[in-house]
PDB file of C-alpha atoms in Angstrom:
ATOM      1  CA  MET A   1     -32.042 -11.628  -6.916  1.00 72.00           C
ATOM      2  CA  SER A   2     -28.779 -13.074  -5.569  1.00 90.00           C
ATOM      3  CA  SER A   3     -26.657 -11.285  -3.022  1.00 94.00           C
ATOM      4  CA  LEU A   4     -23.173  -9.794  -3.312  1.00 95.00           C
ATOM      5  CA  ASN A   5     -20.442  -9.445  -0.696  1.00 96.00           C
ATOM      6  CA  LYS A   6     -17.508  -7.559  -2.184  1.00 97.00           C
ATOM      7  CA  ALA A   7     -15.091  -5.039  -0.738  1.00 97.00           C
ATOM      8  CA  ILE A   8     -12.489  -2.991  -2.595  1.00 98.00           C
ATOM      9  CA  ILE A   9     -10.060  -0.738  -0.751  1.00 98.00           C
ATOM     10  CA  ILE A  10      -6.913   1.182  -1.619  1.00 97.00           C
ATOM     11  CA  GLY A  11      -4.786   2.276   1.298  1.00 97.00           C
ATOM     12  CA  ARG A  12      -1.503   2.012   3.170  1.00 96.00           C
ATOM     13  CA  LEU A  13      -0.351  -0.734   5.509  1.00 97.00           C
ATOM     14  CA  GLY A  14      -0.103   0.221   9.165  1.00 96.00           C
ATOM     15  CA  ALA A  15       2.544  -2.444   9.863  1.00 97.00           C
ATOM     16  CA  ASP A  16       4.252  -5.342   8.128  1.00 97.00           C
ATOM     17  CA  PRO A  17       1.958  -8.348   7.578  1.00 98.00           C
ATOM     18  CA  GLU A  18       2.057 -11.175  10.100  1.00 98.00           C
ATOM     19  CA  LEU A  19       2.351 -14.644   8.546  1.00 98.00           C
ATOM     20  CA  ARG A  20       1.177 -17.684  10.502  1.00 97.00           C
ATOM     21  CA  TYR A  21       0.336 -21.270   9.632  1.00 97.00           C
ATOM     22  CA  THR A  22      -2.720 -23.269  10.637  1.00 96.00           C
ATOM     23  CA  ALA A  23      -2.346 -26.693  12.290  1.00 96.00           C
ATOM     24  CA  ASP A  24      -2.714 -28.145   8.780  1.00 96.00           C
ATOM     25  CA  GLY A  25       0.167 -26.026   7.481  1.00 96.00           C
ATOM     26  CA  ILE A  26      -1.958 -23.528   5.518  1.00 97.00           C
ATOM     27  CA  PRO A  27      -0.356 -20.057   5.414  1.00 98.00           C
ATOM     28  CA  VAL A  28      -2.421 -17.054   6.472  1.00 98.00           C
ATOM     29  CA  ALA A  29      -1.277 -13.430   6.603  1.00 98.00           C
ATOM     30  CA  THR A  30      -3.041 -10.662   8.495  1.00 98.00           C
ATOM     31  CA  PHE A  31      -2.448  -6.944   8.199  1.00 98.00           C
ATOM     32  CA  ASN A  32      -4.213  -3.615   8.647  1.00 98.00           C
ATOM     33  CA  VAL A  33      -4.831  -1.131   5.850  1.00 98.00           C
ATOM     34  CA  ALA A  34      -5.692   2.527   6.440  1.00 97.00           C
ATOM     35  CA  THR A  35      -8.001   4.365   4.070  1.00 97.00           C
ATOM     36  CA  THR A  36      -8.372   8.115   4.417  1.00 94.00           C
ATOM     37  CA  GLU A  37     -11.327  10.174   3.262  1.00 92.00           C
ATOM     38  CA  GLN A  38     -10.855  13.907   2.922  1.00 90.00           C
ATOM     39  CA  ARG A  39     -13.742  16.233   3.693  1.00 88.00           C
ATOM     40  CA  ARG A  40     -14.322  19.908   4.297  1.00 88.00           C
ATOM     41  CA  ASN A  41     -15.802  20.914   7.634  1.00 87.00           C
ATOM     42  CA  LYS A  42     -18.311  23.730   8.169  1.00 87.00           C
ATOM     43  CA  ASN A  43     -15.503  26.288   8.164  1.00 88.00           C
ATOM     44  CA  GLY A  44     -14.152  25.028   4.837  1.00 86.00           C
ATOM     45  CA  ASN A  45     -11.055  23.477   6.394  1.00 89.00           C
ATOM     46  CA  ARG A  46      -9.928  20.078   5.187  1.00 91.00           C
ATOM     47  CA  GLN A  47     -10.420  17.202   7.591  1.00 91.00           C
ATOM     48  CA  ASP A  48      -9.083  13.685   7.161  1.00 92.00           C
ATOM     49  CA  LYS A  49     -11.026  10.694   8.435  1.00 93.00           C
ATOM     50  CA  THR A  50      -9.021   7.473   8.561  1.00 96.00           C
ATOM     51  CA  GLU A  51     -10.590   4.031   8.775  1.00 96.00           C
ATOM     52  CA  TRP A  52      -8.588   0.896   9.595  1.00 97.00           C
ATOM     53  CA  HIS A  53      -9.434  -2.372   7.850  1.00 98.00           C
ATOM     54  CA  ARG A  54      -8.206  -5.772   8.978  1.00 98.00           C
ATOM     55  CA  VAL A  55      -7.250  -7.921   5.971  1.00 98.00           C
ATOM     56  CA  VAL A  56      -6.761 -11.691   5.960  1.00 98.00           C
ATOM     57  CA  ALA A  57      -4.984 -13.350   3.022  1.00 98.00           C
ATOM     58  CA  TRP A  58      -4.874 -17.140   2.777  1.00 98.00           C
ATOM     59  CA  ARG A  59      -2.526 -19.563   1.069  1.00 97.00           C
ATOM     60  CA  ARG A  60      -0.265 -18.213  -1.704  1.00 97.00           C
ATOM     61  CA  LEU A  61      -1.805 -14.726  -1.521  1.00 97.00           C
ATOM     62  CA  GLY A  62      -0.868 -14.633   2.160  1.00 97.00           C
ATOM     63  CA  GLU A  63       2.695 -15.714   1.433  1.00 97.00           C
ATOM     64  CA  ILE A  64       3.034 -13.037  -1.252  1.00 96.00           C
ATOM     65  CA  ALA A  65       1.632 -10.382   1.091  1.00 97.00           C
ATOM     66  CA  ALA A  66       4.074 -11.367   3.842  1.00 97.00           C
ATOM     67  CA  GLU A  67       7.024 -11.346   1.459  1.00 96.00           C
ATOM     68  CA  TYR A  68       6.395  -8.129  -0.468  1.00 95.00           C
ATOM     69  CA  LEU A  69       4.169  -5.837   1.598  1.00 96.00           C
ATOM     70  CA  LYS A  70       5.766  -3.550   4.157  1.00 96.00           C
ATOM     71  CA  LYS A  71       4.526  -0.858   6.509  1.00 96.00           C
ATOM     72  CA  GLY A  72       3.411   2.231   4.561  1.00 95.00           C
ATOM     73  CA  ARG A  73       3.078   0.418   1.216  1.00 96.00           C
ATOM     74  CA  LEU A  74       0.123   1.482  -0.946  1.00 96.00           C
ATOM     75  CA  VAL A  75      -2.002  -1.541  -1.822  1.00 97.00           C
ATOM     76  CA  TYR A  76      -5.232  -2.446  -3.639  1.00 98.00           C
ATOM     77  CA  ILE A  77      -7.251  -5.149  -1.884  1.00 98.00           C
ATOM     78  CA  GLU A  78     -10.326  -6.893  -3.221  1.00 98.00           C
ATOM     79  CA  GLY A  79     -12.247  -9.446  -1.206  1.00 98.00           C
ATOM     80  CA  ARG A  80     -15.311 -10.177   0.857  1.00 97.00           C
ATOM     81  CA  ILE A  81     -16.355  -8.900   4.269  1.00 98.00           C
ATOM     82  CA  GLN A  82     -16.598 -11.471   7.001  1.00 97.00           C
ATOM     83  CA  SER A  83     -17.613 -11.013  10.623  1.00 95.00           C
ATOM     84  CA  ARG A  84     -15.958 -12.916  13.415  1.00 91.00           C
ATOM     85  CA  GLU A  85     -17.323 -13.297  16.908  1.00 92.00           C
ATOM     86  CA  PHE A  86     -14.959 -13.683  19.849  1.00 89.00           C
ATOM     87  CA  GLU A  87     -14.894 -13.342  23.601  1.00 90.00           C
ATOM     88  CA  GLY A  88     -12.861 -10.452  24.967  1.00 88.00           C
ATOM     89  CA  ARG A  89     -10.538 -10.664  27.955  1.00 90.00           C
ATOM     90  CA  ASP A  90     -13.329  -9.215  30.050  1.00 93.00           C
ATOM     91  CA  GLY A  91     -15.593 -12.131  29.090  1.00 91.00           C
ATOM     92  CA  VAL A  92     -17.864 -10.025  26.872  1.00 93.00           C
ATOM     93  CA  LYS A  93     -18.689 -11.372  23.418  1.00 94.00           C
ATOM     94  CA  ARG A  94     -17.580  -9.068  20.639  1.00 93.00           C
ATOM     95  CA  ARG A  95     -17.745  -9.042  16.872  1.00 93.00           C
ATOM     96  CA  ASN A  96     -15.288  -7.611  14.420  1.00 93.00           C
ATOM     97  CA  PHE A  97     -15.203  -7.405  10.650  1.00 96.00           C
ATOM     98  CA  GLU A  98     -12.368  -8.280   8.335  1.00 97.00           C
ATOM     99  CA  ILE A  99     -11.776  -8.436   4.599  1.00 98.00           C
ATOM    100  CA  ILE A 100     -10.893 -11.878   3.274  1.00 98.00           C
ATOM    101  CA  ALA A 101      -8.627 -10.952   0.373  1.00 98.00           C
ATOM    102  CA  THR A 102      -9.181 -12.590  -3.001  1.00 97.00           C
ATOM    103  CA  ASP A 103      -7.012 -10.210  -5.036  1.00 97.00           C
ATOM    104  CA  MET A 104      -4.164  -7.864  -4.191  1.00 97.00           C
ATOM    105  CA  LYS A 105      -2.124  -5.382  -6.206  1.00 96.00           C
ATOM    106  CA  MET A 106       0.860  -3.443  -4.947  1.00 95.00           C
ATOM    107  CA  LEU A 107       0.587   0.186  -6.030  1.00 93.00           C
ATOM    108  CA  GLY A 108       3.201   2.900  -6.232  1.00 81.00           C
ATOM    109  CA  GLY A 109       6.284   2.695  -4.106  1.00 66.00           C
ATOM    110  CA  GLY A 110       6.768   2.318  -0.427  1.00 63.00           C
ATOM    111  CA  PRO A 111       5.954   4.960   2.128  1.00 64.00           C
ATOM    112  CA  PRO A 112       6.828   8.509   1.065  1.00 58.00           C
ATOM    113  CA  SER A 113       9.549   8.757   3.745  1.00 58.00           C
ATOM    114  CA  GLU A 114      11.399   5.737   2.328  1.00 54.00           C
ATOM    115  CA  ARG A 115      11.254   6.596  -1.359  1.00 49.00           C
ATOM    116  CA  GLU A 116      14.618   7.444  -2.781  1.00 47.00           C
ATOM    117  CA  GLU A 117      14.878  10.506  -4.946  1.00 43.00           C
ATOM    118  CA  ARG A 118      15.696   9.280  -8.402  1.00 41.00           C
ATOM    119  CA  LYS A 119      18.194  11.723  -9.814  1.00 41.00           C
ATOM    120  CA  PRO A 120      20.207  10.978 -12.924  1.00 42.00           C
ATOM    121  CA  PRO A 121      23.968  10.638 -12.380  1.00 44.00           C
ATOM    122  CA  ALA A 122      25.996  13.849 -12.416  1.00 44.00           C
ATOM    123  CA  GLY A 123      26.709  15.167 -15.869  1.00 40.00           C
ATOM    124  CA  THR A 124      23.551  13.810 -17.468  1.00 34.00           C
ATOM    125  CA  GLN A 125      21.319  16.849 -17.082  1.00 40.00           C
ATOM    126  CA  GLY A 126      22.968  19.009 -19.725  1.00 38.00           C
ATOM    127  CA  GLU A 127      25.655  20.311 -17.395  1.00 38.00           C
ATOM    128  CA  ILE A 128      28.634  21.817 -19.210  1.00 36.00           C
ATOM    129  CA  GLU A 129      32.068  21.990 -17.681  1.00 39.00           C
ATOM    130  CA  GLU A 130      33.270  25.582 -17.461  1.00 39.00           C
ATOM    131  CA  ASP A 131      36.628  24.869 -19.103  1.00 42.00           C
ATOM    132  CA  PHE A 132      35.073  22.976 -22.020  1.00 37.00           C
ATOM    133  CA  ILE A 133      35.441  24.834 -25.316  1.00 41.00           C
ATOM    134  CA  PRO A 134      33.968  23.124 -28.357  1.00 42.00           C
ATOM    135  CA  GLU A 135      36.034  22.974 -31.523  1.00 45.00           C
ATOM    136  CA  VAL A 136      34.587  25.082 -34.321  1.00 42.00           C
ATOM    137  CA  GLU A 137      35.633  24.787 -37.933  1.00 46.00           C
ATOM    138  CA  ASP A 138      36.685  28.044 -39.564  1.00 48.00           C
ATOM    139  CA  ASP A 139      35.216  27.097 -42.920  1.00 50.00           C
ATOM    140  CA  VAL A 140      31.476  27.005 -42.407  1.00 47.00           C
ATOM    141  CA  PRO A 141      29.656  26.165 -45.627  1.00 48.00           C
ATOM    142  CA  LEU A 142      26.977  28.641 -46.629  1.00 46.00           C
TER     143      LEU A 142
END
Protein backbone atom coordinates (compact mmCIF):
# COMPACT_ATOMS: atom_id res chain seq x y z
CA MET A 1 0.00 0.00 0.00
CA SER A 2 1.32 3.48 -0.84
CA SER A 3 1.40 6.29 1.67
CA LEU A 4 -0.51 9.57 1.77
CA ASN A 5 0.52 12.95 3.17
CA LYS A 6 -2.38 15.37 2.88
CA ALA A 7 -3.62 18.16 5.11
CA ILE A 8 -6.83 20.16 4.76
CA ILE A 9 -7.61 23.07 7.07
CA ILE A 10 -10.15 25.87 7.17
CA GLY A 11 -9.32 28.77 9.43
CA ARG A 12 -8.48 32.45 9.77
CA LEU A 13 -5.17 34.17 9.13
CA GLY A 14 -3.38 35.48 12.19
CA ALA A 15 -1.53 38.16 10.18
CA ASP A 16 -1.01 39.23 6.59
CA PRO A 17 1.16 36.80 4.58
CA GLU A 18 4.85 37.56 4.23
CA LEU A 19 6.17 37.32 0.66
CA ARG A 20 9.87 36.69 0.06
CA TYR A 21 11.95 35.55 -2.89
CA THR A 22 14.62 32.87 -2.98
CA ALA A 23 18.09 33.63 -4.39
CA ASP A 24 16.77 32.23 -7.69
CA GLY A 25 13.84 34.66 -7.68
CA ILE A 26 11.15 32.12 -6.74
CA PRO A 27 8.33 33.70 -4.69
CA VAL A 28 7.35 32.10 -1.40
CA ALA A 29 4.67 33.31 1.02
CA THR A 30 4.37 32.23 4.64
CA PHE A 31 1.44 32.80 6.96
CA ASN A 32 -0.25 31.31 10.01
CA VAL A 33 -3.80 29.97 10.05
CA ALA A 34 -5.80 29.40 13.24
CA THR A 35 -8.27 26.54 13.47
CA THR A 36 -10.60 26.37 16.45
CA GLU A 37 -12.27 23.26 17.79
CA GLN A 38 -15.21 23.70 20.12
CA ARG A 39 -15.77 21.21 22.92
CA ARG A 40 -17.82 20.91 26.06
CA ASN A 41 -15.95 20.48 29.33
CA LYS A 42 -17.09 18.30 32.24
CA ASN A 43 -19.42 21.04 33.45
CA GLY A 44 -21.08 21.35 30.03
CA ASN A 45 -19.51 24.72 29.29
CA ARG A 46 -18.17 25.38 25.82
CA GLN A 47 -14.41 25.54 25.48
CA ASP A 48 -12.49 26.61 22.40
CA LYS A 49 -9.14 25.05 21.55
CA THR A 50 -7.18 26.94 18.90
CA GLU A 51 -4.32 25.42 16.94
CA TRP A 52 -1.93 27.50 14.81
CA HIS A 53 -0.68 26.11 11.51
CA ARG A 54 2.25 27.54 9.57
CA VAL A 55 1.51 27.54 5.83
CA VAL A 56 4.06 27.92 3.03
CA ALA A 57 2.87 28.73 -0.50
CA TRP A 58 5.34 28.68 -3.39
CA ARG A 59 5.42 30.38 -6.77
CA ARG A 60 2.14 31.77 -8.15
CA LEU A 61 0.11 30.43 -5.21
CA GLY A 62 2.39 32.39 -2.89
CA GLU A 63 1.97 35.57 -4.92
CA ILE A 64 -1.82 35.17 -4.88
CA ALA A 65 -1.80 34.57 -1.12
CA ALA A 66 0.31 37.68 -0.52
CA GLU A 67 -1.90 39.82 -2.74
CA TYR A 68 -5.36 38.73 -1.60
CA LEU A 69 -5.13 37.25 1.90
CA LYS A 70 -5.28 39.57 4.88
CA LYS A 71 -5.32 39.12 8.64
CA GLY A 72 -8.62 37.56 9.78
CA ARG A 73 -9.57 36.23 6.33
CA LEU A 74 -11.24 32.80 6.29
CA VAL A 75 -9.32 30.45 4.02
CA TYR A 76 -9.31 26.81 2.87
CA ILE A 77 -5.82 25.33 2.56
CA GLU A 78 -4.93 21.96 1.09
CA GLY A 79 -1.39 20.64 1.04
CA ARG A 80 1.12 18.29 2.57
CA ILE A 81 2.77 18.31 5.98
CA GLN A 82 6.49 18.81 6.03
CA SER A 83 8.85 18.89 8.99
CA ARG A 84 11.79 21.24 9.14
CA GLU A 85 14.71 20.94 11.50
CA PHE A 86 16.55 24.04 12.67
CA GLU A 87 18.87 25.20 15.40
CA GLY A 88 17.40 27.60 17.93
CA ARG A 89 19.15 30.68 19.26
CA ASP A 90 20.10 28.65 22.30
CA GLY A 91 21.92 26.14 20.08
CA VAL A 92 19.36 23.37 20.60
CA LYS A 93 18.09 21.56 17.51
CA ARG A 94 14.35 21.87 17.05
CA ARG A 95 11.78 20.62 14.60
CA ASN A 96 8.63 22.29 13.44
CA PHE A 97 5.88 21.29 11.05
CA GLU A 98 4.36 23.31 8.27
CA ILE A 99 1.80 22.80 5.53
CA ILE A 100 3.13 23.18 2.00
CA ALA A 101 0.06 24.53 0.23
CA THR A 102 -1.00 22.99 -3.06
CA ASP A 103 -4.48 24.53 -3.20
CA MET A 104 -6.09 27.55 -1.59
CA LYS A 105 -9.60 28.98 -1.61
CA MET A 106 -10.67 32.24 -0.04
CA LEU A 107 -13.91 31.75 1.88
CA GLY A 108 -16.45 34.25 3.10
CA GLY A 109 -15.44 37.81 3.70
CA GLY A 110 -12.74 39.33 5.78
CA PRO A 111 -12.69 39.35 9.55
CA PRO A 112 -16.07 39.96 11.17
CA SER A 113 -14.93 43.35 12.54
CA GLU A 114 -14.13 44.64 9.04
CA ARG A 115 -17.24 43.45 7.23
CA GLU A 116 -19.45 46.28 6.15
CA GLU A 117 -23.14 45.97 6.82
CA ARG A 118 -24.80 45.73 3.47
CA LYS A 119 -27.96 47.77 3.72
CA PRO A 120 -29.96 48.78 0.67
CA PRO A 121 -30.06 52.53 -0.03
CA ALA A 122 -32.73 54.53 1.79
CA GLY A 123 -36.16 54.24 0.27
CA THR A 124 -35.70 50.73 -1.07
CA GLN A 125 -37.14 48.77 1.83
CA GLY A 126 -40.79 49.63 1.25
CA GLU A 127 -40.62 52.91 3.14
CA ILE A 128 -43.49 55.27 2.35
CA GLU A 129 -43.22 59.00 2.75
CA GLU A 130 -45.81 60.30 5.19
CA ASP A 131 -47.08 63.02 2.85
CA PHE A 132 -47.46 60.64 -0.10
CA ILE A 133 -51.09 60.08 -1.06
CA PRO A 134 -51.70 57.76 -3.99
CA GLU A 135 -54.16 58.82 -6.66
CA VAL A 136 -57.28 56.67 -6.71
CA GLU A 137 -59.76 56.62 -9.56
CA ASP A 138 -63.36 57.23 -8.56
CA ASP A 139 -64.72 54.83 -11.15
CA VAL A 140 -63.59 51.40 -10.06
CA PRO A 141 -64.86 48.71 -12.41
CA LEU A 142 -66.78 45.91 -10.73
